[in-house]
Amino acid sequence: ATLQSTILKERAEIFDTDFQMSADANHQNIQEREREGGRMVEKGTSLLKKMEISVAEAEKRTGKNAVNMQETYTVYLIEMRPVDAASEGTNPVPDSLWRRYSEFELLRNYLLVTYPFLVVPPLPEKRAEFVWHKLSADNMDPDFVERRRVGLENFLLRVASHPDLSTDKIFYSFLTEENGWKETVFETGFQAKADSRLKALNATFRVKNPDKRFAEMKHYGDELQSVISQLLRVRARAADRLYGVYKVHGNYGRVFSEWSAIEKEMGDGLQSAGHHMDAYAASVDDILEEEEHYADQMKEYLFYADALRAVCRKHELTQYELEMAAQDLTSKKQQREELATGTIRTFSLKGVTSKLFGQETPEQREAKLKMLETQIEEGEELVKERNAECEEFVKSAWVDIERFKEQKDHDLREALISYAIMQISMCKKGIQVWNNAKECFSKM
Amino acid sequence: MSAGAPRSLASSGQKSIQDICHPLSAEESALNPGSAADTGLILPNGTPVDTSSPASSSSLLNRLQLDDDLDGETRDLFVTVEDPKKHVSTMETYITYRVCTKTTRTEFDLPEYSVRRRYQDFDWLRNKLEESQPTHLIPPLPEKFVMKGVVDRFSEEFVETRRKALDKFLKRVADHPVLSFNEHFNAFLSAKDLNKRQGLALLTKMGESVKYVTGGYKLRARPAEFAAMGDYLDLFTQKMGTIDRIAQRIIKEQSEFLMELREYGPVYSSWSSFEEDLHDPLEGVSGCVSNCSSALEELTEDMSEDFLPVLREYVLYIESMKVPSDVEKCQDRVECFNADLKADWDRWENNKRQDFRQLLTGMANKNIQHYEKCLAAWESLVPLLQDKQEAEGETS
């Protein structure tokens, strides 16, 4: 059995008799898609059919950290509510537990290592980036915490709606076991694998025959990341400017009020117009808050682009390891041939020294041949294994990439629509305010 | 837009003499609100159509409606300044404007006139009016717009701004119940060649002596009342200055916002270049942002070219009313001066109210138009995006 299929089967074990979670069943249900809050969430997974997941609250805590220093951090309340309860009308207390951001990171790292062939949903940003001046870059700022809460909930829903990830045991216990979860994760030994993987990925290696599809996907990931970064940067600057435009109009409110004090007939009209200018200036806060939501949607895909690139990179590594194994096998076979026929085609230190110091004895040669034969046997097994791994990886990855593509196209289109609707609302509000002001002016 | 029968003189019974309008002062305007859009045409979204075409109307200076309380029939003198032309001679280069007059007044020999005048001629007219009508407020000329060496006196923009101001000047004089009958004004409008040394000798002599007096009396004759006027003008000027600064600041912020938008739109375009399904929606958004950019650019230009100049011209007007002077008086003339000045003051107040109503309404309209353009762009995009979405839903 190949590594990948083993992993998938393991994770799909029925570990809770209440749930019959099967990755295959989930894949069949892929057609069932519902639109929830503009995101395509595959309600088809067994997990989501049974449970409603949410990140309901955020709270500040203080405690001692690893170096025994006092620190303040935020914890988030994860709630799991059985789906049936809502429809039955009963409202039982949901299962809930508190988790902090670092635990979410741990979960994600585990998923990344365990499912290298899947595009793992991203977490909301660790630090506030692409902020415009009024938005705080402070992690403790209540607005940031609120947006993070929403982002974490989104992350959990994405995982819960993924046909494969939703069946993961560690994920499930993340949602259900407050204490001891960390230990459970470390017990899987994923850390060691993570470290070795990381090391390998950071090294530079060149694949001889790169898979064209993955190369294109990686390139797409690069471009997507670059363009969304640019989009977010310019948007933040534009938001700053727009804020300025609206707020300065508030000054009209003040001066009209002062001016109306020295006028007789014009006074009333000016005064009321001034109030509308104040309202206009104040309206920008809501407008920009809504736009922040759009920025968060874009950010999710900025980070998704990174996840996509990671899959491509891991595939490259897999292929590289296959190539290395094949190369090694070829060289061993060549050595055997040379030894058997007595010809030296390849340069080797052994060859030179034997030339210099005389040939080996037949017994030595026999021993060497035998060793080589064993190595070749093992090598062939390794190549077979790696080849199958590679094939499985490609197959699973490509299924998930296709799924991701559809999700991305749908979600981003939705995001653009809601952006357009936001702009429409802003224009309508603007027209209304200026019409109100115009009416006041006409009464001057 | 009729005001009905002109108001008859109020009896002096219950009111003090100060509250009674001078017989020559402007009557209460009975303008409809929203005079800026008096065609009665309404757009589907309920806002009235502003008939002003972008070329002429954005210029409020052009559409100044003085004394709208008189209906069209009682107005018997119409003056416009148009068609600037450059003249090049060996001695100098200068601009002339065509001054067109239509009138039924018997003081004029013909019902229509068309003469060419240059700035010097307008200046001459103003000086003559000041000399011969010392008790009245004479509207200002746009002299201070010129900064030789900094501004190109022959550029289209400068010439147009000046034309509008000269037009406004003549219209104010034409609508003034006393100034419009001045013989110098008549000559200005009708004479083929303005012989500027011409002038009734009598008035010139008197004019010389009176000139020095009027300066002080414009605001000094009756201390209490005119001190109040002076205070008001100071505060008013202050407020105008503040509004000017605010408007400039808004234009600056809008320009900077525009700069960002000009970078923002193309990002969506370059994104669309490597997407398939998302190509059209992204291009669509890019297009919308581009439309909004253009709309904003127009708004900023309009505010710069129309709103600010009118505001500033008012400040100049006020400065021309506050001529300081310490020369002493002919006491017996005081009452006569006061009545004329008060009448002019009331007219000025009324005109000011109308002018600002128009100016501010115009500002509101520009902003409304800007938002309407943006709204149209985004609204046309949404169904496009949603159609695709439905199609996509069907095939999946």
XYZ file of N, CA, C and O in Angstrom, chain A residues 242 291 419-420 422-424 426-428, chain B residues 254-255 257-266 284-300 366-367 369-381:
216
model
N -9.644 58.297 0.783
C -11.096 58.457 0.799
C -11.541 58.966 2.164
O -12.405 59.836 2.273
N -15.521 47.683 3.611
C -14.451 47.389 2.657
C -13.391 46.504 3.284
O -12.745 45.715 2.599
N -18.473 43.448 -3.573
C -17.731 44.704 -3.633
C -18.489 45.731 -4.458
O -18.628 46.893 -4.076
N -19.001 45.263 -5.610
C -19.780 46.153 -6.467
C -21.014 46.653 -5.723
O -21.356 47.836 -5.785
N -21.359 46.996 -2.581
C -20.888 47.956 -1.581
C -20.702 49.329 -2.199
O -21.072 50.357 -1.614
N -20.096 49.361 -3.382
C -19.863 50.629 -4.064
C -21.201 51.283 -4.414
O -21.364 52.496 -4.284
N -22.148 50.456 -4.847
C -23.472 50.983 -5.197
C -24.106 51.636 -3.980
O -24.661 52.733 -4.050
N -22.615 52.849 -1.403
C -21.896 54.075 -1.076
C -22.350 55.231 -1.974
O -22.560 56.351 -1.507
N -22.511 54.943 -3.266
C -22.954 55.986 -4.189
C -24.350 56.470 -3.823
O -24.630 57.673 -3.823
N -25.225 55.530 -3.507
C -26.605 55.917 -3.176
C -26.635 56.796 -1.934
O -27.368 57.782 -1.868
N -9.120 64.839 -2.931
C -9.728 64.120 -4.048
C -8.694 63.804 -5.110
O -8.707 62.714 -5.695
N -7.782 64.734 -5.346
C -6.750 64.491 -6.351
C -5.842 63.349 -5.922
O -5.437 62.523 -6.741
N -6.711 60.918 -3.893
C -7.519 59.713 -3.999
C -7.546 59.258 -5.447
O -7.397 58.066 -5.759
N -7.691 60.214 -6.347
C -7.722 59.906 -7.776
C -6.436 59.205 -8.208
O -6.462 58.249 -8.985
N -5.320 59.672 -7.687
C -4.030 59.066 -8.025
C -4.005 57.597 -7.651
O -3.526 56.759 -8.407
N -4.528 57.284 -6.469
C -4.563 55.889 -6.038
C -5.506 55.075 -6.919
O -5.193 53.954 -7.303
N -6.659 55.648 -7.239
C -7.612 54.938 -8.089
C -6.982 54.597 -9.437
O -7.226 53.527 -10.000
N -6.172 55.498 -9.945
C -5.562 55.278 -11.256
C -4.576 54.110 -11.225
O -4.267 53.527 -12.259
N -4.102 53.798 -10.032
C -3.232 52.626 -9.906
C -4.062 51.386 -9.582
O -3.712 50.269 -9.976
N -5.151 51.604 -8.864
C -5.993 50.504 -8.382
C -6.687 49.763 -9.520
O -6.629 48.526 -9.603
N -7.309 50.493 -10.432
C -8.035 49.867 -11.540
C -7.181 48.896 -12.333
O -7.553 47.742 -12.543
N -6.027 49.336 -12.785
C -5.170 48.462 -13.593
C -4.723 47.172 -12.893
O -4.401 46.195 -13.575
N -14.243 43.733 -15.678
C -15.392 44.576 -15.387
C -15.134 45.530 -14.235
O -15.436 46.722 -14.299
N -14.548 44.997 -13.175
C -14.241 45.846 -12.012
C -13.236 46.925 -12.405
O -13.374 48.095 -12.040
N -12.237 46.514 -13.182
C -11.239 47.471 -13.629
C -11.899 48.622 -14.389
O -11.590 49.803 -14.176
N -12.820 48.276 -15.262
C -13.538 49.284 -16.032
C -14.332 50.235 -15.154
O -14.335 51.448 -15.348
N -14.998 49.675 -14.165
C -15.789 50.511 -13.252
C -14.904 51.497 -12.509
O -15.239 52.672 -12.387
N -13.797 50.995 -11.996
C -12.896 51.889 -11.255
C -12.417 53.001 -12.173
O -12.322 54.166 -11.770
N -12.154 52.637 -13.409
C -11.717 53.636 -14.378
C -12.793 54.694 -14.612
O -12.510 55.902 -14.645
N -14.043 54.266 -14.741
C -15.143 55.225 -14.905
C -15.258 56.153 -13.710
O -15.467 57.362 -13.846
N -15.135 55.579 -12.540
C -15.229 56.396 -11.325
C -14.086 57.403 -11.267
O -14.264 58.536 -10.817
N -12.926 56.975 -11.737
C -11.792 57.893 -11.763
C -12.109 59.101 -12.638
O -11.871 60.250 -12.247
N -12.642 58.840 -13.829
C -12.972 59.954 -14.729
C -14.007 60.865 -14.107
O -13.890 62.093 -14.181
N -15.008 60.273 -13.486
C -16.056 61.088 -12.869
C -15.468 61.977 -11.782
O -15.832 63.146 -11.642
N -14.558 61.420 -11.023
C -13.952 62.194 -9.934
C -13.107 63.329 -10.485
O -13.096 64.447 -9.957
N -12.413 63.028 -11.584
C -11.585 64.050 -12.204
C -12.444 65.236 -12.637
O -12.088 66.389 -12.421
N -13.600 64.929 -13.230
C -14.494 66.003 -13.657
C -14.969 66.831 -12.471
O -15.011 68.051 -12.535
N -15.340 66.140 -11.398
C -15.821 66.840 -10.208
C -14.764 67.807 -9.688
O -15.040 68.974 -9.404
N -13.544 67.306 -9.598
C -12.451 68.134 -9.079
C -12.192 69.338 -9.972
O -11.998 70.451 -9.497
N -23.007 69.047 -8.593
C -21.792 68.417 -9.135
C -21.512 67.111 -8.421
O -21.152 66.103 -9.033
N -21.663 67.152 -7.092
C -21.400 65.935 -6.329
C -22.425 64.855 -6.645
O -22.078 63.676 -6.754
N -24.065 64.505 -9.439
C -23.745 63.987 -10.772
C -22.581 63.011 -10.714
O -22.580 61.977 -11.365
N -21.589 63.331 -9.911
C -20.438 62.442 -9.777
C -20.873 61.077 -9.275
O -20.526 60.039 -9.849
N -21.650 61.071 -8.193
C -22.095 59.796 -7.645
C -23.005 59.048 -8.604
O -22.982 57.815 -8.667
N -23.799 59.798 -9.371
C -24.703 59.126 -10.313
C -23.912 58.408 -11.400
O -24.269 57.294 -11.810
N -22.825 59.040 -11.830
C -22.010 58.387 -12.852
C -21.407 57.099 -12.302
O -21.418 56.057 -12.967
N -20.877 57.174 -11.075
C -20.277 55.982 -10.480
C -21.332 54.900 -10.281
O -21.094 53.727 -10.577
N -22.493 55.313 -9.802
C -23.578 54.364 -9.550
C -23.941 53.621 -10.821
O -24.074 52.399 -10.840
N -24.067 54.365 -11.913
C -24.431 53.746 -13.182
C -23.408 52.701 -13.591
O -23.759 51.611 -14.041
N -22.135 53.043 -13.403
C -21.077 52.104 -13.787
C -21.193 50.806 -13.003
O -21.211 49.710 -13.574
N -21.280 50.904 -11.668
C -21.330 49.693 -10.847
C -22.610 48.909 -11.057
O -22.601 47.682 -11.096
N -23.712 49.633 -11.230
C -24.978 48.922 -11.412
C -24.989 48.121 -12.706
O -25.576 47.053 -12.780
N -24.314 48.631 -13.713
C -24.314 47.888 -14.962
C -23.414 46.664 -14.883
O -23.553 45.738 -15.671
N -22.488 46.668 -13.912
C -21.570 45.530 -13.792
C -22.229 44.347 -13.099
O -22.016 43.191 -13.477
